[in-house]
PDB file of N, CA and C in Angstrom:
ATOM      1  N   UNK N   1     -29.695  -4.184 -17.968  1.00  0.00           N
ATOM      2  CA  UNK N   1     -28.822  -4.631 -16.895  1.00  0.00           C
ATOM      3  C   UNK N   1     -28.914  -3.690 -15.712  1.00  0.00           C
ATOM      4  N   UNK N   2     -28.505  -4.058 -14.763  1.00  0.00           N
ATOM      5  CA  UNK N   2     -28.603  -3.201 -13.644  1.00  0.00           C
ATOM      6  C   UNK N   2     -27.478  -3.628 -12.446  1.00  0.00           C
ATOM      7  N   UNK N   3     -26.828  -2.626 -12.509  1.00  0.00           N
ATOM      8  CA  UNK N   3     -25.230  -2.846 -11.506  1.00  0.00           C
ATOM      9  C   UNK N   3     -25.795  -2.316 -10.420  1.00  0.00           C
ATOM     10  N   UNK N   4     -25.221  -2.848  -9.477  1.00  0.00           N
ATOM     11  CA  UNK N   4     -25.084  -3.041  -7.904  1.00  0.00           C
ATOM     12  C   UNK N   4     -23.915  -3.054  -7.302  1.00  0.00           C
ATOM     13  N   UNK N   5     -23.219  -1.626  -7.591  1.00  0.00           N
ATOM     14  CA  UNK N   5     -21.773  -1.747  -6.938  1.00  0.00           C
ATOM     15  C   UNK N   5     -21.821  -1.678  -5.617  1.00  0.00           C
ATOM     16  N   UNK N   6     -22.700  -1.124  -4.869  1.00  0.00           N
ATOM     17  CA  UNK N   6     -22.907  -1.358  -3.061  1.00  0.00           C
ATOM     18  C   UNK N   6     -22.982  -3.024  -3.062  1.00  0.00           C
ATOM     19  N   UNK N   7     -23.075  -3.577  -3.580  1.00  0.00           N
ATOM     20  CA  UNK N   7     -22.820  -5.245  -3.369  1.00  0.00           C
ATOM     21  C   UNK N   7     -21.642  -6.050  -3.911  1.00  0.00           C
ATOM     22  N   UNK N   8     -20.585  -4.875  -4.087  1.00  0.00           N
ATOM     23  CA  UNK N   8     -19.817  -5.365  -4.322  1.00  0.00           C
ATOM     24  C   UNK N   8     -18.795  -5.752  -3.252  1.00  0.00           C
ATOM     25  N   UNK N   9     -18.687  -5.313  -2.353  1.00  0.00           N
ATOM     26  CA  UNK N   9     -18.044  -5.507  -0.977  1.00  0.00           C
ATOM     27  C   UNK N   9     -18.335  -7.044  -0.333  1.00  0.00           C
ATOM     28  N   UNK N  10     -19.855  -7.047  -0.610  1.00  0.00           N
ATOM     29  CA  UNK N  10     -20.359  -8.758  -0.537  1.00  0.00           C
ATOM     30  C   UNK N  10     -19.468  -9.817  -1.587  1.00  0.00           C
ATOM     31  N   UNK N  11     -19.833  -9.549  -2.312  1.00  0.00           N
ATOM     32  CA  UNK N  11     -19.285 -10.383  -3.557  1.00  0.00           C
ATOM     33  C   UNK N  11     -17.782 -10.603  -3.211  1.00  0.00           C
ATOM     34  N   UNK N  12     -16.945  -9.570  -3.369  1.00  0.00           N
ATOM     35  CA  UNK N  12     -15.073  -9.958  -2.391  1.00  0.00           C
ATOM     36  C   UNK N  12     -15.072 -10.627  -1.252  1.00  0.00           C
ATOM     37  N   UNK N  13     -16.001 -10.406  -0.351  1.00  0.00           N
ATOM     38  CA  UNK N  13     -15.926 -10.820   1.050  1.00  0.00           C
ATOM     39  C   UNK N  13     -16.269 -12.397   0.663  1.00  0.00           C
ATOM     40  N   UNK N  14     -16.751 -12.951   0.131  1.00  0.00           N
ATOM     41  CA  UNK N  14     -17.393 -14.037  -0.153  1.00  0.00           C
ATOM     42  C   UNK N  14     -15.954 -14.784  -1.057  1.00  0.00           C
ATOM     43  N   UNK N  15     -15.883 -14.070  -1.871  1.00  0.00           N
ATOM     44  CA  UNK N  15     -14.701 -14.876  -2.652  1.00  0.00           C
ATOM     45  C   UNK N  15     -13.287 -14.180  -1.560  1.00  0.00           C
ATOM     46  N   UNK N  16     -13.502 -13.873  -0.752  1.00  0.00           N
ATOM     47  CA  UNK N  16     -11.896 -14.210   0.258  1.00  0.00           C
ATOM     48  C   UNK N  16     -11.099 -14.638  -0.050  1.00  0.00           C
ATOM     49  N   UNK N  17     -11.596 -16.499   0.297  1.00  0.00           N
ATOM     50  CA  UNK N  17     -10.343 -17.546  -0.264  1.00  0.00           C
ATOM     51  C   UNK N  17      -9.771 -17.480  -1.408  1.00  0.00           C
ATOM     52  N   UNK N  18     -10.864 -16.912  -2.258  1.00  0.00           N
ATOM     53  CA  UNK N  18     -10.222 -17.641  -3.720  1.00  0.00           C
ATOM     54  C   UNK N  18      -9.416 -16.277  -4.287  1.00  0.00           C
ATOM     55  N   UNK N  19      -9.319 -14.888  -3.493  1.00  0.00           N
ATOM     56  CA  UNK N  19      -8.836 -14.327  -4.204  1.00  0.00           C
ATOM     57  C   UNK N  19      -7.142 -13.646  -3.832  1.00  0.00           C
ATOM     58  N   UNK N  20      -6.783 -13.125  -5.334  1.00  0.00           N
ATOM     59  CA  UNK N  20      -5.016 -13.079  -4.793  1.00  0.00           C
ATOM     60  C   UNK N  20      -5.340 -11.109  -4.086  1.00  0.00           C
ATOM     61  N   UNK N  21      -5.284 -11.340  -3.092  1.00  0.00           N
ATOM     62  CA  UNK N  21      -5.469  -9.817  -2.418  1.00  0.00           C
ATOM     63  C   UNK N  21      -4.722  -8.344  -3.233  1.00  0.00           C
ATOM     64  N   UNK N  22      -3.477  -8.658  -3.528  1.00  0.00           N
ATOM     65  CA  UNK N  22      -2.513  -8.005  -4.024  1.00  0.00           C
ATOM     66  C   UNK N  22      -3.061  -7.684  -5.125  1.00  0.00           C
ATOM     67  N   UNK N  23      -3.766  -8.619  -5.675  1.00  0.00           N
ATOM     68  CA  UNK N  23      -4.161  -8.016  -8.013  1.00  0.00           C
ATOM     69  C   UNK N  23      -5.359  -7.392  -7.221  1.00  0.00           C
ATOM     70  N   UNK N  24      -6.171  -7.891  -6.456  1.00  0.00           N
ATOM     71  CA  UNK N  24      -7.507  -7.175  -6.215  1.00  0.00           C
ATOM     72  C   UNK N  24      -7.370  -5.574  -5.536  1.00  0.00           C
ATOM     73  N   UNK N  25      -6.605  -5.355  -4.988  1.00  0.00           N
ATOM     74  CA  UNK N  25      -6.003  -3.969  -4.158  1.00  0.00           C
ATOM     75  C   UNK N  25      -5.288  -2.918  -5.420  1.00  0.00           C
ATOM     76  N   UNK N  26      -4.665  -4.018  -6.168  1.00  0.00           N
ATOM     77  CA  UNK N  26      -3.744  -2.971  -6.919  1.00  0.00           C
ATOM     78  C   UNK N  26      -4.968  -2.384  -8.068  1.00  0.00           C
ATOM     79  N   UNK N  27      -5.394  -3.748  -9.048  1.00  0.00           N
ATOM     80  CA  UNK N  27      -6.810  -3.356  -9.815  1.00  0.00           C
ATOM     81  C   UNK N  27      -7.458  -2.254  -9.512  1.00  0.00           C
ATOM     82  N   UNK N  28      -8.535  -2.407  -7.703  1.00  0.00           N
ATOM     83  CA  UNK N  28      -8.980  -1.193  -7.610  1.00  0.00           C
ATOM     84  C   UNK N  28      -8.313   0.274  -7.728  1.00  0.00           C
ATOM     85  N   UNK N  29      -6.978  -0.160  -7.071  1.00  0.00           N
ATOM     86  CA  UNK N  29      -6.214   1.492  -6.700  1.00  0.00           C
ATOM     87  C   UNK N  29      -5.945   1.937  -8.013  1.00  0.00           C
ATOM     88  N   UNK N  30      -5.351   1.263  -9.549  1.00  0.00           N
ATOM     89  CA  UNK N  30      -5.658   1.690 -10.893  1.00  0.00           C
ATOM     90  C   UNK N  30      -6.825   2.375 -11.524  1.00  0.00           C
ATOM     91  N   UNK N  31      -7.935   1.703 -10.670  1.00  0.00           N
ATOM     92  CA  UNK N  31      -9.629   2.348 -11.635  1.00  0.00           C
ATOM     93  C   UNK N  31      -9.519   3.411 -10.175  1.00  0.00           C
ATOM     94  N   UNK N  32      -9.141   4.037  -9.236  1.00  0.00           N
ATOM     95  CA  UNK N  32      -9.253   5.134  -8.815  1.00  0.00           C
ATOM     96  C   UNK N  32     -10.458   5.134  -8.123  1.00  0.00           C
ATOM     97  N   UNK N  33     -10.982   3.419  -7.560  1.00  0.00           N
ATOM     98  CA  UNK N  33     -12.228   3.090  -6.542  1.00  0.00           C
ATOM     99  C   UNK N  33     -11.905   2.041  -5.506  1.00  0.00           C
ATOM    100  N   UNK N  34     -10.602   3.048  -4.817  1.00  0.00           N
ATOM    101  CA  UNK N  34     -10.389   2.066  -3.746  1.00  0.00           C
ATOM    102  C   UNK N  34     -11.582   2.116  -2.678  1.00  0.00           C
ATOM    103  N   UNK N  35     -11.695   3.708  -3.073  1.00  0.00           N
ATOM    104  CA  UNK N  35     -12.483   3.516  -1.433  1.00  0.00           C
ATOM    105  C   UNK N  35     -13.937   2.886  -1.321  1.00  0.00           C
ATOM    106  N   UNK N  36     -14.237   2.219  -2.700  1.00  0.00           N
ATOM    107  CA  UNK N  36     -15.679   1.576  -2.788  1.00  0.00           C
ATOM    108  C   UNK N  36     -15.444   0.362  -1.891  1.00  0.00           C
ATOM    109  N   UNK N  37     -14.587  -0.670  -2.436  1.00  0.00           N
ATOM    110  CA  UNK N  37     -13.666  -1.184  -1.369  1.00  0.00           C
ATOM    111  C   UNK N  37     -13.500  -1.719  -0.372  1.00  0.00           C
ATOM    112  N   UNK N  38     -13.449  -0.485   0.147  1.00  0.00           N
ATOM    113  CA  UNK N  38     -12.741  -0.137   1.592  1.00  0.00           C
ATOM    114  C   UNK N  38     -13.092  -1.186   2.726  1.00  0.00           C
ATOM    115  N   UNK N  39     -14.248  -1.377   2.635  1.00  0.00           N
ATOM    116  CA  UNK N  39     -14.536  -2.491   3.668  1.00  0.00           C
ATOM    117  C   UNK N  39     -13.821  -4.209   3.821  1.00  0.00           C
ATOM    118  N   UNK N  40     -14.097  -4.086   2.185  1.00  0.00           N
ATOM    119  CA  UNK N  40     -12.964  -5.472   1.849  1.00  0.00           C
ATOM    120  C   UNK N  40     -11.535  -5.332   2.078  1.00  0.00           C
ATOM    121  N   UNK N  41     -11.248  -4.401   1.886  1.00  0.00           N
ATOM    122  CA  UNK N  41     -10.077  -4.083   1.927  1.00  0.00           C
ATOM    123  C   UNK N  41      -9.220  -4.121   3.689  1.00  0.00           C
ATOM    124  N   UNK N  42      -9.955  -3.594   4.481  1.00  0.00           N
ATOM    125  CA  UNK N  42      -9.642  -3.785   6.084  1.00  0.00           C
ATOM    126  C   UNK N  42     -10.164  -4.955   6.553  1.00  0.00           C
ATOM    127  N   UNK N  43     -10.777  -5.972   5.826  1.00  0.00           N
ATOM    128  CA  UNK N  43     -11.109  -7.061   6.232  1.00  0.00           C
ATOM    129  C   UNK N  43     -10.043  -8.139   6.037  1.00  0.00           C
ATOM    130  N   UNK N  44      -9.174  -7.727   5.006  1.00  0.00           N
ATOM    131  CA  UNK N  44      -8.493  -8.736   4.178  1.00  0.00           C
ATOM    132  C   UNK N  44      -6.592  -8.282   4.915  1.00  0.00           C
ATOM    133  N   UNK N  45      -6.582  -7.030   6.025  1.00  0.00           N
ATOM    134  CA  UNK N  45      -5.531  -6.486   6.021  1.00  0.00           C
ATOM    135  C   UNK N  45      -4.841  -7.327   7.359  1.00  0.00           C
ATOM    136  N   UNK N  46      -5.565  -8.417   7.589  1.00  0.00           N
ATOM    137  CA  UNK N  46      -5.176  -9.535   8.756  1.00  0.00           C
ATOM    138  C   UNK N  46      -4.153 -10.662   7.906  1.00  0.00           C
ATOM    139  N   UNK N  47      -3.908 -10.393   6.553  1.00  0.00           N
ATOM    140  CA  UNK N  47      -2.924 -10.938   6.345  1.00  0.00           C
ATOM    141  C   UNK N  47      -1.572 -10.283   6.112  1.00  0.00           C
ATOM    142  N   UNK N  48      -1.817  -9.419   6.381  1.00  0.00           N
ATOM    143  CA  UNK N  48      -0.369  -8.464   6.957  1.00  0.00           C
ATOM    144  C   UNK N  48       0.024  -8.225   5.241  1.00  0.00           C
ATOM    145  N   UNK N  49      -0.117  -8.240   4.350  1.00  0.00           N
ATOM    146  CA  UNK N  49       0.136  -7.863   2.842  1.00  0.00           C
ATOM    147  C   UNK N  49       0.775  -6.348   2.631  1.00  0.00           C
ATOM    148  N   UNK N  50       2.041  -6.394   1.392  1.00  0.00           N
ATOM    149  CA  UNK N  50       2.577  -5.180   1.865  1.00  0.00           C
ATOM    150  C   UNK N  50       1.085  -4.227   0.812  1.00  0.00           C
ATOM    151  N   UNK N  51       1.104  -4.840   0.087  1.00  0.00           N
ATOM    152  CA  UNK N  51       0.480  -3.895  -0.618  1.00  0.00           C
ATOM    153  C   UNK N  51      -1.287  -3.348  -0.152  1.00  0.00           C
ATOM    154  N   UNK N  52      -1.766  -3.984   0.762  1.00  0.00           N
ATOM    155  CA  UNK N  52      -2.521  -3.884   1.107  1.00  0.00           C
ATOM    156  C   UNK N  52      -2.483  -2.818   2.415  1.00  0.00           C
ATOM    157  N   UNK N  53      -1.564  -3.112   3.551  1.00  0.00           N
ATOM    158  CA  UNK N  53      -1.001  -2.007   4.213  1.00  0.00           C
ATOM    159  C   UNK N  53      -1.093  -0.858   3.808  1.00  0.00           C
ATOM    160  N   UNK N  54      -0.093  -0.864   2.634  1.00  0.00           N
ATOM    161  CA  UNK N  54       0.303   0.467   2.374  1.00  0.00           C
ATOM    162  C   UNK N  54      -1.421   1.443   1.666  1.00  0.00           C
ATOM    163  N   UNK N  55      -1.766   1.022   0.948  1.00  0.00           N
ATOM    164  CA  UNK N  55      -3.311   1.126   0.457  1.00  0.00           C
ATOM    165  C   UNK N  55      -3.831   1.787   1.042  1.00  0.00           C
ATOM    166  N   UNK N  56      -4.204   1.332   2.419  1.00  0.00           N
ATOM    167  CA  UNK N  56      -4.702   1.065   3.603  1.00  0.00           C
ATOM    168  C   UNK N  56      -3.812   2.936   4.273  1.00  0.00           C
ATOM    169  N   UNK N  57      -2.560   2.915   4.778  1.00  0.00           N
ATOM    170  CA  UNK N  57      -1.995   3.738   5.065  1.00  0.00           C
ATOM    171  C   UNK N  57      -2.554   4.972   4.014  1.00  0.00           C
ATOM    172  N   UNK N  58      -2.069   4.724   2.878  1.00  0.00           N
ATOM    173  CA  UNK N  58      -2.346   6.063   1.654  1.00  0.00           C
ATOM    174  C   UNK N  58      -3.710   6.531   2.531  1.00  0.00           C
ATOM    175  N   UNK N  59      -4.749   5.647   2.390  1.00  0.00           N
ATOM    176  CA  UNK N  59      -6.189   6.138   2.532  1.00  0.00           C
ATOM    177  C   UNK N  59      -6.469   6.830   3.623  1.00  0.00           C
ATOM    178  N   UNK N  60      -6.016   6.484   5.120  1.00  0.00           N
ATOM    179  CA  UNK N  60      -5.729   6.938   5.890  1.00  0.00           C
ATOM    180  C   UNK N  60      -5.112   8.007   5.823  1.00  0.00           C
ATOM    181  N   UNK N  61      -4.530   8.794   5.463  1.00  0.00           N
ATOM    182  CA  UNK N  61      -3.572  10.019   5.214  1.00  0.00           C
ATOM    183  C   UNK N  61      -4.269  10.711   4.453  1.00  0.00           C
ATOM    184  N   UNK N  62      -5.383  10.270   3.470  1.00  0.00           N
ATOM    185  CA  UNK N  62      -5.827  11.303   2.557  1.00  0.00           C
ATOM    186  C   UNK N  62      -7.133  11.851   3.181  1.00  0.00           C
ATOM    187  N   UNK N  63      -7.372  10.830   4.209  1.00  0.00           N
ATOM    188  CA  UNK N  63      -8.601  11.176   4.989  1.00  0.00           C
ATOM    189  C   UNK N  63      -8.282  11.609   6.172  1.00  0.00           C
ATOM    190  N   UNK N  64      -7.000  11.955   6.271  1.00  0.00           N
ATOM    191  CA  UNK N  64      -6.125  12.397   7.757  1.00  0.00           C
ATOM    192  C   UNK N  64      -7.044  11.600   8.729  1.00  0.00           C
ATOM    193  N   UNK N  65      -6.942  10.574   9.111  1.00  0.00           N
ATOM    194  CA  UNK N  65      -7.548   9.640  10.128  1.00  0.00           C
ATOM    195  C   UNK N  65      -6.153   9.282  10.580  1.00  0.00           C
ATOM    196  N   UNK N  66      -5.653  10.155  11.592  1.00  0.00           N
ATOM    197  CA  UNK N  66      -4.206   9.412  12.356  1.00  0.00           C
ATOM    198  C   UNK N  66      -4.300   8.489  13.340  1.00  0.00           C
ATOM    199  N   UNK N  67      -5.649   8.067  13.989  1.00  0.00           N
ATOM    200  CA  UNK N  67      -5.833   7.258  14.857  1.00  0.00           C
ATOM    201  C   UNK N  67      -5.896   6.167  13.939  1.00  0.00           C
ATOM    202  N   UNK N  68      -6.581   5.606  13.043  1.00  0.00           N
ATOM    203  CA  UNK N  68      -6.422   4.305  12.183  1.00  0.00           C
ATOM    204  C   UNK N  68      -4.830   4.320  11.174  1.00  0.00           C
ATOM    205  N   UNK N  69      -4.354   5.300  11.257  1.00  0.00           N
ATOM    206  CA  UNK N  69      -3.062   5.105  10.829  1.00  0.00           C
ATOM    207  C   UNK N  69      -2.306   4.241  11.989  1.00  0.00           C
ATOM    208  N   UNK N  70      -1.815   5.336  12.790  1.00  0.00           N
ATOM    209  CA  UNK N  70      -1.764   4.782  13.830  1.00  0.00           C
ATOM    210  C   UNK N  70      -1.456   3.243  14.377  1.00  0.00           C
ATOM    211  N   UNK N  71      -2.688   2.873  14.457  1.00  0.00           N
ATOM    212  CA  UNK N  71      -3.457   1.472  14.722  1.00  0.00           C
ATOM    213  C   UNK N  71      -2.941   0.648  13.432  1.00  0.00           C
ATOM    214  N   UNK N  72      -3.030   1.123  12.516  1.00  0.00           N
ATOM    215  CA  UNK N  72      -2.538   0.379  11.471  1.00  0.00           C
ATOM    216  C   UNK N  72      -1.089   0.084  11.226  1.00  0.00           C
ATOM    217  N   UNK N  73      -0.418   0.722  11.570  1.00  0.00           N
ATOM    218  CA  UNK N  73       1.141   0.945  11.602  1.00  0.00           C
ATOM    219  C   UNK N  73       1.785  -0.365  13.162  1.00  0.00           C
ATOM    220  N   UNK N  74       0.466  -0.013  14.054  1.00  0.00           N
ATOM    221  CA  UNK N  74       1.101  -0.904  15.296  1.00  0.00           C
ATOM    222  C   UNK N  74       0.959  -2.667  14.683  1.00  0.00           C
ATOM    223  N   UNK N  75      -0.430  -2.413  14.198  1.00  0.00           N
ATOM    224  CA  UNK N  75      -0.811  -3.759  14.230  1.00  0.00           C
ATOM    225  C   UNK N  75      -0.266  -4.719  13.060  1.00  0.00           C
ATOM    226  N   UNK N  76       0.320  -3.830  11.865  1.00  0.00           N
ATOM    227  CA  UNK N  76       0.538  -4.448  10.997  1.00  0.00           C
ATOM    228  C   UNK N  76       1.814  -3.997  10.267  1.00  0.00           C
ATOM    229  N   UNK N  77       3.028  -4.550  10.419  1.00  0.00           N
ATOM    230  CA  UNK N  77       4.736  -3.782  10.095  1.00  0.00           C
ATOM    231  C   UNK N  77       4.910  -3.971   8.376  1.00  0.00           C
ATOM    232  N   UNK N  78       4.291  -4.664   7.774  1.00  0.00           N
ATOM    233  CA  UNK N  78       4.495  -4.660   6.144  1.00  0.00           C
ATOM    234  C   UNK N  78       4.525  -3.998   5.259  1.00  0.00           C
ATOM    235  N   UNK N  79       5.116  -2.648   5.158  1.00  0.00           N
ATOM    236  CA  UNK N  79       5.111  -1.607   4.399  1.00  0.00           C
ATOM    237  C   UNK N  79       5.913  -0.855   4.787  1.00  0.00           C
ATOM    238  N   UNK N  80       6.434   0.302   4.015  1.00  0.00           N
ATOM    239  CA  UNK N  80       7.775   0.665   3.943  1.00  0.00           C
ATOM    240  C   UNK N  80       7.799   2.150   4.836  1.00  0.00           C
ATOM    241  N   UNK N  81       8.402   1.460   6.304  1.00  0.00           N
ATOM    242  CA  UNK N  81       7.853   1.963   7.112  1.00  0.00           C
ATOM    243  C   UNK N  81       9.035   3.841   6.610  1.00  0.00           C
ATOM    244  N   UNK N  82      10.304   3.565   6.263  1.00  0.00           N
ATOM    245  CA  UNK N  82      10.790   4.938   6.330  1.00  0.00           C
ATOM    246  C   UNK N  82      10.178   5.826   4.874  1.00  0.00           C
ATOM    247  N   UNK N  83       9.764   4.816   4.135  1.00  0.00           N
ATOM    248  CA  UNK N  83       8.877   5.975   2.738  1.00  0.00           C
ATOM    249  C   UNK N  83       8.065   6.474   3.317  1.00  0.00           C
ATOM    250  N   UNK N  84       6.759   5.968   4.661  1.00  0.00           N
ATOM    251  CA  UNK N  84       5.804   6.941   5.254  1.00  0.00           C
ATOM    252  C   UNK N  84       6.395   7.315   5.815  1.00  0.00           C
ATOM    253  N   UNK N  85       7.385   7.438   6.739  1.00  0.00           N
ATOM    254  CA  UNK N  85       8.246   8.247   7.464  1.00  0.00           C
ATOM    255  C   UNK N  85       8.274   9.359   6.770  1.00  0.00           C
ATOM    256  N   UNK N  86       9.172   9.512   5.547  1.00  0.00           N
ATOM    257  CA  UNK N  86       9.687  10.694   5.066  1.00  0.00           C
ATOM    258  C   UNK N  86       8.376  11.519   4.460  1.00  0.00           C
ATOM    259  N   UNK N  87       7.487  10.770   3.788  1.00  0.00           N
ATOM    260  CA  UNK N  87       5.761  11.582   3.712  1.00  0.00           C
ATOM    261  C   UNK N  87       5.421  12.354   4.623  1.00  0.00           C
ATOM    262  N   UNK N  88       5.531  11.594   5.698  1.00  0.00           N
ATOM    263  CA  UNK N  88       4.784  12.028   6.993  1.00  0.00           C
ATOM    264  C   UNK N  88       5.470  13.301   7.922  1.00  0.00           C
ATOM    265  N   UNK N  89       6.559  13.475   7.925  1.00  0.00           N
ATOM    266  CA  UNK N  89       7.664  14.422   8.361  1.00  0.00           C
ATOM    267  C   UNK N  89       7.269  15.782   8.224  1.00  0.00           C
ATOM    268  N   UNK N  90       6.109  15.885   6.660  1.00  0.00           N
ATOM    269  CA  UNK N  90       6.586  17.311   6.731  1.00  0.00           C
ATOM    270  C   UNK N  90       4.513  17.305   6.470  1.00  0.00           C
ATOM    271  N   UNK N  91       3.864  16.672   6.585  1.00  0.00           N
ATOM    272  CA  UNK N  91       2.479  16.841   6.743  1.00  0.00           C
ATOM    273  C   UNK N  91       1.911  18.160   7.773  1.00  0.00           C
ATOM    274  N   UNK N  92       0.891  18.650   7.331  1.00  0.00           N
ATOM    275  CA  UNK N  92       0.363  19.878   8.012  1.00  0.00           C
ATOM    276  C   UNK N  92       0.075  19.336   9.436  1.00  0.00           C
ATOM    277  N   UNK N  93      -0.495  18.258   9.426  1.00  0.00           N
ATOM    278  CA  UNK N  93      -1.210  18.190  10.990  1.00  0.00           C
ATOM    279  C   UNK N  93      -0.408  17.127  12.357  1.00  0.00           C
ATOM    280  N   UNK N  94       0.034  18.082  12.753  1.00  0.00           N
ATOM    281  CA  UNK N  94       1.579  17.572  14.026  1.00  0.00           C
ATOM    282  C   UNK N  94       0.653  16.304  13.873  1.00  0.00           C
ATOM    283  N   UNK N  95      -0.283  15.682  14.375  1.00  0.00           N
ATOM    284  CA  UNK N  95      -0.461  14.263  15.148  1.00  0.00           C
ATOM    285  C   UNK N  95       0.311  13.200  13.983  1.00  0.00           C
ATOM    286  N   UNK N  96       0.342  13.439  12.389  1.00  0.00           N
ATOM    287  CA  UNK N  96       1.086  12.685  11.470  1.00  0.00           C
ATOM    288  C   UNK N  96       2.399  12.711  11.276  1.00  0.00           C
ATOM    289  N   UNK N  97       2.947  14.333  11.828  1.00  0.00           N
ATOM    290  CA  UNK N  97       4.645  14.501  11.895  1.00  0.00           C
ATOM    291  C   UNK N  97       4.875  13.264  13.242  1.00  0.00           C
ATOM    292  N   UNK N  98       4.335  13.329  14.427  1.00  0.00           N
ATOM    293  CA  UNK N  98       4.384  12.644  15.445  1.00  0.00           C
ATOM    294  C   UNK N  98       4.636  10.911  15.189  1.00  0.00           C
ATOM    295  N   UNK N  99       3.625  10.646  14.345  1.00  0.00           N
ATOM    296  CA  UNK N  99       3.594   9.053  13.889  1.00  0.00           C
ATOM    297  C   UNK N  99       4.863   8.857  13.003  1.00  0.00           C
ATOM    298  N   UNK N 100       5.205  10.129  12.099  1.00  0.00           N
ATOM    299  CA  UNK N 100       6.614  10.111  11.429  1.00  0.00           C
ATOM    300  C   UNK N 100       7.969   9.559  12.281  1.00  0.00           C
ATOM    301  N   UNK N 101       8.035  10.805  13.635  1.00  0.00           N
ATOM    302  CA  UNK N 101       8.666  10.738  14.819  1.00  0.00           C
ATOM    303  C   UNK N 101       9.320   8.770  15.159  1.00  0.00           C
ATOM    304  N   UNK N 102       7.963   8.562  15.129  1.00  0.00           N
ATOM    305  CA  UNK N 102       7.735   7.844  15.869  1.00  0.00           C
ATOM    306  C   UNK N 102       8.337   6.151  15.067  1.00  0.00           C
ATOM    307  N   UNK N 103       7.853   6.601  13.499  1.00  0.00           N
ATOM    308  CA  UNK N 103       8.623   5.501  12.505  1.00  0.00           C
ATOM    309  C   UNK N 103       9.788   5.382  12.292  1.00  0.00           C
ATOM    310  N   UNK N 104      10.614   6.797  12.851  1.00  0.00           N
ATOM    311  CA  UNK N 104      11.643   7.005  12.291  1.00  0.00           C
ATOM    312  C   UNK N 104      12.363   6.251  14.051  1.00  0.00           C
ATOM    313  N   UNK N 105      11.607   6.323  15.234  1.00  0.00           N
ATOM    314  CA  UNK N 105      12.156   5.574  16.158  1.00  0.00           C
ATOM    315  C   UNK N 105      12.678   3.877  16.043  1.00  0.00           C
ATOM    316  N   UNK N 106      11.571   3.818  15.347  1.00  0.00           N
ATOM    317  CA  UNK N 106      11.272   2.444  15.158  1.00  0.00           C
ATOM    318  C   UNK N 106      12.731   2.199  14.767  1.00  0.00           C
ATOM    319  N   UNK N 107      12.679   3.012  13.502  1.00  0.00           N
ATOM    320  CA  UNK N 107      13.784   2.531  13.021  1.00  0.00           C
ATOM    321  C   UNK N 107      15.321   2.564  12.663  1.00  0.00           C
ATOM    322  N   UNK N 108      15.096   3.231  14.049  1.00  0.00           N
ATOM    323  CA  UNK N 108      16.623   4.022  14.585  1.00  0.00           C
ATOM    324  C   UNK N 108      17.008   4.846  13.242  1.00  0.00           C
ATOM    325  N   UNK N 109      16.649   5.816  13.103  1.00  0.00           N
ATOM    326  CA  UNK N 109      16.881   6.573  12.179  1.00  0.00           C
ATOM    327  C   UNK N 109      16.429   8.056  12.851  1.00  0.00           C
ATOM    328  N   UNK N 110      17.238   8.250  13.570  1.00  0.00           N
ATOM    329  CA  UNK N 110      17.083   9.579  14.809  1.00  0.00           C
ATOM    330  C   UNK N 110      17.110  10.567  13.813  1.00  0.00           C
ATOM    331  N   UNK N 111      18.675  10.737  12.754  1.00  0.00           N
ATOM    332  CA  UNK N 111      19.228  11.493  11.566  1.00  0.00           C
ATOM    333  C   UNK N 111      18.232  12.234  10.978  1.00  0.00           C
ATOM    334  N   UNK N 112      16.936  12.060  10.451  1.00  0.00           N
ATOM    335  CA  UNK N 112      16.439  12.385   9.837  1.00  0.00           C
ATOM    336  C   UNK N 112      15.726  13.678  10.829  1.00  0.00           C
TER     337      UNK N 112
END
């Protein structure tokens, strides 16, 4: 046999329709290969899904990419915006305390 996990991004992208996003996001994030993924995964995040968001957010943060956080946070509100808040608050690199700032505007939650 011979696996071809670089074609696996094809293979999701293709079954789109038929698949429930949420078991496919959570599945990978269990086997600990989201970021094989990853491409399917920001393709599929136009349906605003919480669990996919948030995924999406985690990965972003572990790869400190605050500009696609960011971007991700504007474009898409489905995830629990004061749990990254309170993550994000005390992160090493100001530009993620800032996006914290900035969730916690959102959501009138000055207090914190």
């Amino acid at each position: 046999r011979e696996f071809k996990p670089l074609l696996l991004n094809d293979l999701l992208l293709v079954l789109t329709p038929r698949l429930d996003h949420t078991k496919a996001v959570t599945f990978f994030q269990k086997a600990g290969e989201l970021a094989l993924v990853l491409p399917y995964v920001k393709s599929v995040q136009s349906h605003n899904n919480k669990v996919i968001n948030e995924a999406l957010n985690n990965i972003y943060i572990d790869h400190e990419d605050y500009d696609s956080l960011r971007e991700s946070i504007d474009n898409y509100n489905n995830f629990d915006n004061i749990a990254l808040a309170i993550r994000l608050e005390k992160h090493e690199l100001i530009e993620f305390r800032r996006i914290a700032a900035y969730l916690f505007k959102m959501n009138n939650r000055w207090e914190q």
